[in-house]
Coordinates of C-alpha atoms and ligand atoms in Angstrom, one line a residue:
M1 CA -104.8 -134.2 16.4
T2 CA -101.6 -133.0 14.8
G3 CA -100.0 -136.5 14.7
P4 CA -99.3 -138.2 11.4
F5 CA -101.9 -140.4 9.7
T6 CA -101.7 -144.0 10.8
E7 CA -103.9 -146.9 9.6
N8 CA -106.8 -147.6 11.9
V9 CA -106.9 -151.0 13.5
I10 CA -110.5 -151.9 14.2
S11 CA -111.3 -153.0 17.7
D12 CA -112.5 -156.5 18.6
Q13 CA -116.0 -156.7 20.0
H14 CA -116.3 -159.8 22.0
F15 CA -114.8 -159.0 25.4
P16 CA -113.0 -162.0 27.0
D17 CA -113.5 -163.2 30.6
T18 CA -110.1 -164.7 30.9
T19 CA -106.8 -164.6 29.0
D20 CA -103.2 -165.7 29.5
V21 CA -101.6 -162.3 29.1
V22 CA -102.9 -158.7 29.0
V23 CA -100.7 -156.2 27.2
I24 CA -101.4 -152.6 28.1
G25 CA -100.5 -150.3 25.3
G26 CA -100.7 -150.6 21.5
G27 CA -97.6 -148.8 20.5
I28 CA -94.6 -150.6 18.8
V29 CA -93.5 -152.3 22.0
G30 CA -97.0 -153.6 22.9
A31 CA -97.6 -154.8 19.3
C32 CA -94.2 -156.6 19.1
T33 CA -94.8 -158.3 22.5
A34 CA -98.3 -159.4 21.5
L35 CA -97.0 -160.8 18.2
E36 CA -94.4 -162.9 20.0
L37 CA -96.8 -164.2 22.6
A38 CA -99.5 -165.0 20.1
E39 CA -97.0 -166.9 17.9
R40 CA -96.1 -169.0 21.0
G41 CA -99.7 -170.0 21.3
L42 CA -100.6 -167.9 24.3
R43 CA -104.0 -166.1 24.6
V44 CA -103.2 -162.4 24.4
V45 CA -105.4 -159.3 24.8
V46 CA -104.1 -155.8 23.9
F47 CA -105.8 -152.8 25.3
D48 CA -105.2 -149.2 24.1
K49 CA -107.0 -146.2 25.5
A50 CA -107.2 -144.6 22.0
N51 CA -106.5 -146.0 18.6
L52 CA -103.3 -148.1 18.3
N53 CA -100.2 -146.2 17.4
E54 CA -101.3 -142.6 18.2
E55 CA -98.5 -141.7 20.5
Q56 CA -94.7 -142.0 20.1
S57 CA -94.7 -145.0 17.8
S58 CA -96.3 -143.2 14.9
R59 CA -94.5 -139.9 15.5
N60 CA -90.8 -140.9 15.5
L61 CA -88.2 -140.5 12.8
G62 CA -88.2 -144.2 12.0
W63 CA -84.5 -144.9 12.5
V64 CA -83.5 -148.5 13.2
R65 CA -80.0 -147.8 14.5
L66 CA -77.2 -149.7 16.3
T67 CA -74.8 -146.8 16.1
N68 CA -74.4 -144.7 19.3
R69 CA -76.5 -147.0 21.4
D70 CA -75.8 -147.4 25.1
P71 CA -73.4 -150.5 25.4
A72 CA -76.1 -152.3 27.4
E73 CA -78.5 -152.2 24.5
I74 CA -76.1 -153.5 21.8
P75 CA -77.0 -157.2 22.0
L76 CA -80.7 -156.5 22.1
M77 CA -80.3 -154.1 19.1
I78 CA -78.4 -156.6 17.1
E79 CA -81.3 -159.1 17.7
S80 CA -83.8 -156.3 16.7
I81 CA -82.0 -155.6 13.4
R82 CA -82.2 -159.3 12.7
L83 CA -85.9 -159.4 13.5
W84 CA -86.6 -156.2 11.5
S85 CA -84.9 -157.7 8.4
E86 CA -87.3 -160.7 8.4
M87 CA -90.4 -158.9 9.8
D88 CA -92.2 -158.2 6.5
R89 CA -91.8 -161.9 5.4
R90 CA -92.8 -163.1 8.9
I91 CA -96.0 -161.0 9.1
N92 CA -96.8 -160.9 5.3
R93 CA -97.3 -157.2 5.5
T94 CA -95.1 -154.1 5.1
T95 CA -93.4 -152.2 7.8
G96 CA -91.2 -150.3 5.3
Y97 CA -88.0 -151.7 6.8
V98 CA -84.9 -151.0 4.7
R99 CA -81.3 -151.4 5.6
S100 CA -80.5 -148.1 4.0
G101 CA -77.5 -147.1 6.1
I102 CA -77.1 -143.8 8.0
I103 CA -74.3 -141.2 7.5
F104 CA -73.3 -139.6 10.7
S105 CA -71.4 -136.3 10.3
D106 CA -70.0 -133.9 12.9
K107 CA -68.9 -130.3 12.7
D108 CA -67.3 -130.4 16.1
E109 CA -63.9 -132.2 16.8
S110 CA -64.9 -133.2 20.3
V111 CA -68.2 -134.7 19.3
A112 CA -66.5 -136.5 16.4
A113 CA -63.9 -137.9 18.9
R114 CA -66.7 -139.2 21.2
R115 CA -68.3 -141.0 18.3
Q116 CA -64.9 -142.5 17.4
L117 CA -64.6 -143.8 20.9
W118 CA -68.0 -145.4 20.7
L119 CA -67.2 -147.1 17.4
K120 CA -64.4 -149.0 19.1
Q121 CA -67.0 -151.3 20.5
L122 CA -67.9 -152.6 17.0
E123 CA -64.2 -153.3 16.1
N124 CA -64.4 -157.1 16.6
T125 CA -68.0 -157.5 15.2
E126 CA -69.5 -157.9 11.8
F127 CA -70.8 -154.3 12.1
R128 CA -68.2 -152.1 10.5
V129 CA -68.6 -148.5 9.6
R130 CA -66.8 -146.8 6.7
A131 CA -65.2 -143.3 7.0
L132 CA -66.3 -141.0 4.2
T133 CA -64.3 -138.3 2.4
R134 CA -66.0 -135.1 1.4
A135 CA -66.2 -136.3 -2.2
E136 CA -68.0 -139.5 -1.0
M137 CA -70.4 -137.4 1.1
G138 CA -71.1 -135.4 -2.1
A139 CA -71.8 -138.6 -3.9
H140 CA -74.5 -139.5 -1.4
F141 CA -76.0 -135.9 -1.0
Q142 CA -75.3 -134.0 -4.2
G143 CA -74.2 -130.4 -3.6
S144 CA -73.9 -130.9 0.2
T145 CA -72.0 -128.1 1.9
F146 CA -72.3 -129.6 5.4
P147 CA -69.1 -128.5 7.2
A148 CA -68.1 -131.9 8.6
V149 CA -64.8 -132.6 10.3
H150 CA -65.6 -136.3 10.2
S151 CA -68.3 -138.5 8.5
F152 CA -68.9 -142.2 8.4
L153 CA -71.5 -144.5 6.9
S154 CA -73.0 -147.3 9.1
P155 CA -74.4 -149.6 6.4
F156 CA -76.1 -151.9 8.9
D157 CA -78.4 -149.1 10.2
G158 CA -81.7 -148.6 8.6
R159 CA -85.2 -147.3 8.8
A160 CA -88.8 -148.5 9.0
E161 CA -92.1 -146.6 8.6
P162 CA -93.6 -145.5 12.0
Q163 CA -97.0 -145.0 10.4
L164 CA -97.1 -148.5 8.9
A165 CA -95.3 -150.7 11.4
V166 CA -97.7 -150.9 14.3
P167 CA -100.9 -151.5 12.3
A168 CA -99.0 -154.2 10.3
I169 CA -97.5 -156.0 13.3
A170 CA -100.8 -155.8 15.4
A171 CA -102.8 -157.2 12.5
A172 CA -100.4 -160.1 12.3
A173 CA -100.7 -160.7 16.0
R174 CA -104.5 -160.8 15.5
D175 CA -104.1 -163.3 12.7
R176 CA -102.3 -165.5 15.3
G177 CA -105.2 -165.2 17.8
A178 CA -104.5 -162.0 19.8
Q179 CA -107.5 -159.8 20.6
I180 CA -107.1 -156.0 20.3
F181 CA -109.4 -153.5 22.0
T182 CA -109.0 -149.8 21.1
H183 CA -110.6 -146.9 23.0
C184 CA -110.5 -149.2 26.0
A185 CA -108.4 -147.7 28.8
V186 CA -107.1 -149.9 31.6
R187 CA -108.5 -148.2 34.7
H188 CA -106.8 -150.4 37.3
I189 CA -104.8 -153.6 37.7
D190 CA -106.4 -155.5 40.6
T191 CA -104.2 -157.5 43.0
A192 CA -104.9 -159.3 46.2
A193 CA -102.3 -160.5 48.7
G194 CA -99.6 -159.6 46.3
Q195 CA -101.1 -161.7 43.5
L196 CA -102.4 -160.5 40.1
R197 CA -106.1 -161.0 39.8
Q198 CA -107.8 -159.0 37.1
V199 CA -107.4 -156.1 34.8
I200 CA -110.3 -153.6 35.0
T201 CA -110.9 -151.7 31.8
E202 CA -113.6 -149.2 30.8
R203 CA -115.3 -152.0 28.8
G204 CA -115.1 -154.8 31.3
T205 CA -112.9 -156.9 33.5
V206 CA -110.6 -159.7 32.4
T207 CA -109.0 -162.3 34.7
T208 CA -105.3 -163.1 33.9
S209 CA -102.1 -164.4 35.4
A210 CA -99.8 -162.1 33.5
V211 CA -99.8 -158.4 32.6
V212 CA -97.3 -156.5 30.5
I213 CA -97.3 -152.7 31.0
A214 CA -96.1 -151.3 27.6
A215 CA -97.8 -147.9 28.2
G216 CA -95.1 -145.6 27.1
A217 CA -95.3 -142.2 28.9
W218 CA -98.2 -143.4 31.0
T219 CA -96.3 -146.3 32.7
N220 CA -95.4 -144.2 35.7
A221 CA -99.1 -143.5 36.4
L222 CA -100.2 -147.1 36.0
C223 CA -97.4 -148.3 38.3
A224 CA -98.2 -145.6 40.9
Q225 CA -101.7 -147.1 41.3
L226 CA -100.0 -150.3 42.6
G227 CA -97.6 -148.4 44.8
I228 CA -94.7 -149.1 42.4
D229 CA -92.3 -146.2 41.8
F230 CA -91.3 -146.3 38.1
P231 CA -89.1 -143.2 37.6
Q232 CA -90.0 -141.7 34.3
L233 CA -90.2 -138.2 32.8
E234 CA -91.2 -136.9 29.4
V235 CA -89.5 -134.7 26.8
I236 CA -91.2 -133.3 23.7
A237 CA -89.5 -133.8 20.4
T238 CA -90.7 -132.3 17.1
A239 CA -90.5 -133.7 13.6
F240 CA -91.9 -132.8 10.2
R241 CA -92.3 -134.3 6.7
T242 CA -91.8 -132.9 3.2
S243 CA -93.6 -133.6 0.0
A244 CA -92.1 -136.3 -2.3
I245 CA -88.7 -135.4 -3.8
Q246 CA -87.9 -137.2 -7.0
D247 CA -84.5 -139.1 -7.0
G248 CA -83.7 -138.0 -3.4
P249 CA -81.0 -139.9 -1.5
N250 CA -81.8 -143.2 0.1
T251 CA -79.3 -143.0 2.9
S252 CA -80.3 -141.3 6.1
F253 CA -78.3 -138.6 7.7
G254 CA -77.7 -137.5 11.3
T255 CA -75.7 -134.9 13.1
G256 CA -75.9 -133.3 16.6
E257 CA -78.7 -130.9 15.7
F258 CA -80.9 -132.6 13.1
A259 CA -81.5 -135.8 11.2
F260 CA -83.5 -136.8 8.1
R261 CA -84.5 -139.9 6.2
R262 CA -86.4 -140.8 3.1
R263 CA -90.0 -142.0 3.6
W264 CA -92.0 -144.7 1.8
D265 CA -94.0 -141.9 0.1
G266 CA -90.9 -140.3 -1.4
G267 CA -90.9 -137.4 1.0
Y268 CA -88.4 -136.9 3.9
T269 CA -89.0 -136.9 7.6
V270 CA -86.8 -134.4 9.3
G271 CA -86.3 -134.4 13.1
S272 CA -84.6 -131.9 15.3
F273 CA -82.8 -132.9 18.5
R274 CA -83.9 -129.7 20.3
T275 CA -86.3 -131.0 23.0
R276 CA -88.6 -129.3 25.4
A277 CA -90.0 -130.6 28.8
E278 CA -93.1 -129.4 30.6
L279 CA -92.7 -129.1 34.4
V280 CA -94.9 -131.6 36.2
P281 CA -95.0 -132.7 39.9
N282 CA -92.7 -135.7 38.9
S283 CA -90.1 -133.2 37.6
F284 CA -89.4 -132.2 41.3
R285 CA -89.9 -135.7 42.6
Y286 CA -87.3 -137.2 40.3
A287 CA -85.0 -134.2 39.9
W288 CA -82.2 -135.9 41.8
K289 CA -82.5 -139.2 39.9
F290 CA -82.5 -137.4 36.5
R291 CA -79.6 -135.0 37.4
E292 CA -77.1 -136.7 35.0
A293 CA -79.6 -136.9 32.1
L294 CA -80.5 -133.3 32.6
R295 CA -76.9 -132.3 32.6
T296 CA -76.1 -134.0 29.3
Q297 CA -79.3 -133.2 27.4
Q298 CA -80.1 -129.7 26.4
V299 CA -83.8 -129.6 27.3
D300 CA -85.8 -126.4 27.2
I301 CA -87.9 -126.6 30.4
R302 CA -91.3 -124.8 30.6
L303 CA -94.1 -124.4 33.1
G304 CA -97.6 -125.0 31.6
S305 CA -101.1 -126.0 32.4
R306 CA -100.2 -129.6 32.8
F307 CA -98.4 -128.9 36.1
F308 CA -101.6 -127.6 37.7
R309 CA -103.8 -130.4 36.2
E310 CA -101.5 -133.1 37.5
T311 CA -101.2 -131.4 40.9
R312 CA -105.0 -131.4 41.1
H313 CA -105.0 -135.1 40.2
L314 CA -102.5 -135.9 42.9
L315 CA -104.5 -134.0 45.5
R316 CA -107.6 -136.0 44.6
H317 CA -105.7 -139.3 45.4
S318 CA -107.7 -141.0 42.7
T319 CA -106.8 -144.5 41.7
D320 CA -109.0 -144.5 38.6
F321 CA -106.9 -144.0 35.5
L322 CA -109.9 -142.6 33.6
Q323 CA -109.6 -139.4 35.6
R324 CA -106.2 -138.8 34.0
L325 CA -107.8 -138.7 30.6
S326 CA -110.0 -135.7 31.3
A327 CA -107.6 -133.5 29.2
G328 CA -107.6 -135.9 26.3
R329 CA -106.8 -139.6 25.5
T330 CA -103.7 -139.0 23.4
L331 CA -100.6 -137.0 24.2
D332 CA -100.5 -134.6 21.3
P333 CA -98.1 -131.8 22.1
S334 CA -97.7 -128.9 19.7
P335 CA -94.6 -128.8 17.5
W336 CA -92.7 -125.9 19.0
F337 CA -90.0 -124.5 16.7
D338 CA -90.3 -122.8 13.4
Q339 CA -90.2 -125.9 11.1
Q340 CA -90.1 -123.7 7.9
Q341 CA -86.9 -122.1 9.2
V342 CA -85.4 -125.4 10.2
L343 CA -86.2 -126.8 6.7
K344 CA -84.5 -123.8 5.2
E345 CA -81.4 -124.2 7.3
V346 CA -81.1 -127.9 6.6
A347 CA -81.7 -127.4 2.9
M348 CA -78.9 -124.9 2.8
A349 CA -76.5 -127.7 3.6
F350 CA -78.5 -130.4 1.6
P351 CA -79.8 -128.6 -1.5
F352 CA -82.0 -131.6 -2.6
L353 CA -84.4 -130.7 0.2
R354 CA -85.2 -127.4 -1.5
K355 CA -87.3 -129.4 -3.9
G356 CA -89.6 -130.5 -1.0
R357 CA -92.5 -128.5 0.6
L358 CA -93.2 -128.7 4.3
E359 CA -96.3 -130.9 4.4
Q360 CA -96.9 -131.6 8.1
A361 CA -95.3 -131.1 11.5
W362 CA -96.0 -132.9 14.8
A363 CA -94.5 -133.5 18.2
G364 CA -94.3 -136.5 20.5
C365 CA -93.8 -137.1 24.2
I366 CA -90.7 -139.3 24.7
D367 CA -90.7 -141.3 27.9
V368 CA -87.3 -141.2 29.6
T369 CA -85.7 -143.2 32.4
P370 CA -82.8 -141.8 34.5
E371 CA -80.2 -144.0 32.7
Q372 CA -81.9 -143.5 29.3
I373 CA -82.3 -147.2 28.7
P374 CA -85.6 -149.1 29.0
V375 CA -87.0 -151.4 31.7
I376 CA -87.9 -154.8 30.2
S377 CA -88.5 -156.8 33.3
P378 CA -90.7 -158.6 35.8
I379 CA -91.8 -156.6 38.8
E380 CA -90.7 -159.0 41.5
R381 CA -93.1 -157.8 44.1
I382 CA -96.2 -158.8 42.1
P383 CA -95.6 -162.2 40.4
G384 CA -97.0 -162.1 36.8
L385 CA -96.5 -158.3 36.4
F386 CA -94.0 -157.1 33.8
V387 CA -92.9 -153.7 32.4
A388 CA -91.5 -152.9 28.9
S389 CA -91.2 -149.2 29.0
G390 CA -88.9 -146.1 29.3
F391 CA -87.4 -146.5 25.8
S392 CA -85.9 -143.0 26.1
G393 CA -86.3 -141.9 22.5
H394 CA -85.0 -145.0 20.8
G395 CA -87.6 -147.7 21.3
F396 CA -88.9 -147.9 17.7
G397 CA -85.7 -149.7 16.5
L398 CA -85.4 -151.7 19.7
A399 CA -89.0 -152.9 19.8
P400 CA -88.8 -156.3 17.9
G401 CA -86.0 -157.5 20.2
A402 CA -87.8 -156.0 23.3
G403 CA -91.0 -157.9 22.4
R404 CA -89.0 -161.2 22.1
L405 CA -87.2 -160.6 25.4
M406 CA -90.5 -159.7 27.1
A407 CA -92.2 -162.9 25.8
D408 CA -89.2 -164.9 27.0
L409 CA -89.6 -163.4 30.5
V410 CA -93.4 -164.0 30.6
E411 CA -92.9 -167.6 29.5
G412 CA -90.0 -168.2 31.8
R413 CA -87.8 -169.2 28.9
T414 CA -84.0 -168.6 28.6
P415 CA -84.0 -164.9 27.5
V416 CA -82.8 -164.1 24.0
V417 CA -80.2 -161.7 25.5
D418 CA -79.0 -161.1 29.0
P419 CA -81.7 -158.9 30.6
T420 CA -79.7 -157.7 33.6
A421 CA -79.3 -154.1 32.4
F422 CA -83.0 -153.8 31.9
R423 CA -84.2 -155.1 35.2
F424 CA -86.6 -153.0 37.3
S425 CA -84.7 -153.9 40.4
R426 CA -82.0 -151.4 39.4
Y427 CA -84.2 -148.9 41.2
Ligands
FAD1 C1 -90.1 -137.1 17.4 C2 -89.6 -138.5 17.9 C3 -88.6 -139.1 17.2 C4 -88.1 -140.4 17.5 N1 -87.2 -141.0 16.7 C5 -86.9 -142.3 17.0 C6 -86.1 -143.1 16.0 O1 -85.7 -142.5 15.0 N2 -85.8 -144.4 16.3 C7 -86.2 -145.0 17.5 O2 -85.9 -146.1 17.7 N3 -87.1 -144.3 18.3 C8 -87.4 -143.0 18.1 N4 -88.3 -142.4 19.0 C9 -88.7 -143.0 20.2 C10 -89.8 -144.1 19.9 O3 -90.9 -143.5 19.1 C11 -90.3 -144.7 21.2 O4 -89.3 -145.1 22.0 C12 -91.3 -145.9 21.0 O5 -92.2 -145.5 20.0 C13 -91.9 -146.2 22.3 O6 -92.9 -147.2 22.0 P1 -93.9 -147.7 23.1 O7 -94.8 -148.7 22.6 O8 -93.2 -147.9 24.4 O9 -94.8 -146.4 23.5 P2 -96.0 -145.6 22.8 O10 -95.9 -145.6 21.3 O11 -96.1 -144.3 23.4 O12 -97.3 -146.5 23.1 C14 -97.9 -146.5 24.4 C15 -99.3 -146.8 24.2 O13 -99.9 -147.1 25.5 C16 -101.2 -146.7 25.5 N5 -101.7 -146.6 26.9 C17 -101.2 -145.9 27.9 N6 -101.9 -146.0 29.1 C18 -102.9 -146.9 28.8 C19 -103.9 -147.4 29.6 N7 -104.1 -147.1 30.9 N8 -104.8 -148.3 29.0 C20 -104.7 -148.6 27.7 N9 -103.6 -148.1 26.9 C21 -102.8 -147.2 27.4 C22 -101.2 -145.4 24.8 O14 -102.4 -145.0 24.3 C23 -100.1 -145.7 23.7 O15 -100.8 -146.1 22.5 C24 -88.7 -141.1 18.7 C25 -89.7 -140.4 19.4 C26 -90.2 -139.2 19.0 C27 -91.3 -138.6 19.7

């Protein structure tokens, strides 16, 4: 695997017969949901088909950002920032969350104007950005020659550590009674007469009255087994990390092409916004639904072996999820651009990065919905079935709030924010 190292969470051994809630997926969304549910005294079981945190949630840049969110996500993101800022104390472990601020800079007048327009939404809130002069930019990033027409600092944005957060949050959920099973794929969700009955895994069957699908890029496949059409496609994004850089800047930086941020180990994670998508049968099926997303994002589209593998799977009409894992348990795409060259280019504008060596590169499969906002919702057709998925490239920051909202929906409590925008029934 090319993915970054992430602490191993050891599997529980004693398989339960019954539970209150099954959470499918041990990424950041599943972990935060399990923590919330366990804290409320519910019996929770988390299943992951591999180790926890092997897909998107360990591979992301680690930004916890309010800036540039879809307006529908703003209340949930404000709640998430609040939850991130108390998370380490709450779980008595470290997620690496720091409110470090992000500096956004644009070279292009029209992009800068779009950002200004977005910022108007924060005008009457406590979240205020500060425009930066070139000299102030230089004070943050010494020797920077980035040709910005406009830069601002959002002091309320921050970062956490994708390789630390899920193991820490999952361990805290376990302290509160959650059970966690790794290398335990959910093969099928069993229903009878429109009612949830059991979850069938490769290690046994558990009876439950609630299931939360937090399966990231695999949610479409799990839903399809139940005849539920969850429109979702994947794009591949690449990131890399450098060796430690002494006295490097603490503030993160983002522009249209790339972004970087300091890591807990003193190195920097650098991400590029150039993305790639592999053609799969769903690309054709959902082409119309995703036309707007495809128009606005510059995605490099490729035909590869996955198209033929998935077509074969469709033709088999198999309802066993295990068949999908024949090509591997973890989505582990190859990083696809010349990272050394990107590091060189970024370091030309930010000379401090010249002191760092390229240590490791990886890529991750981002699950995207047509509107590029998640679904956090009950599936009305099957009482007790819920989905928290489709985070469209920004679910790491949103996850604590999403976990709280999901727990509210499962319990039938007044939701922490208005969930209307995230309802599955929008399809
Ligand atoms: C390069 C990159 C940069 C990013 N940068 C940022 C960023 O800076 N900030 C931000 O907020 N977001 C960012 N993101 C997006 C963020 O990583 C995701 O939105 C978030 O991690 C999604 O979490 P998740 O729990 O929904 O999914 P995942 O982390 O993908 O977890 C899903 C889990 O479900 C499991 N699973 C699937 N099917 C089954 C099954 N049948 N049985 C059992 N288990 C199953 C999988 O094994 C997996 O562990 C980035 C993503 C990438 C790839």
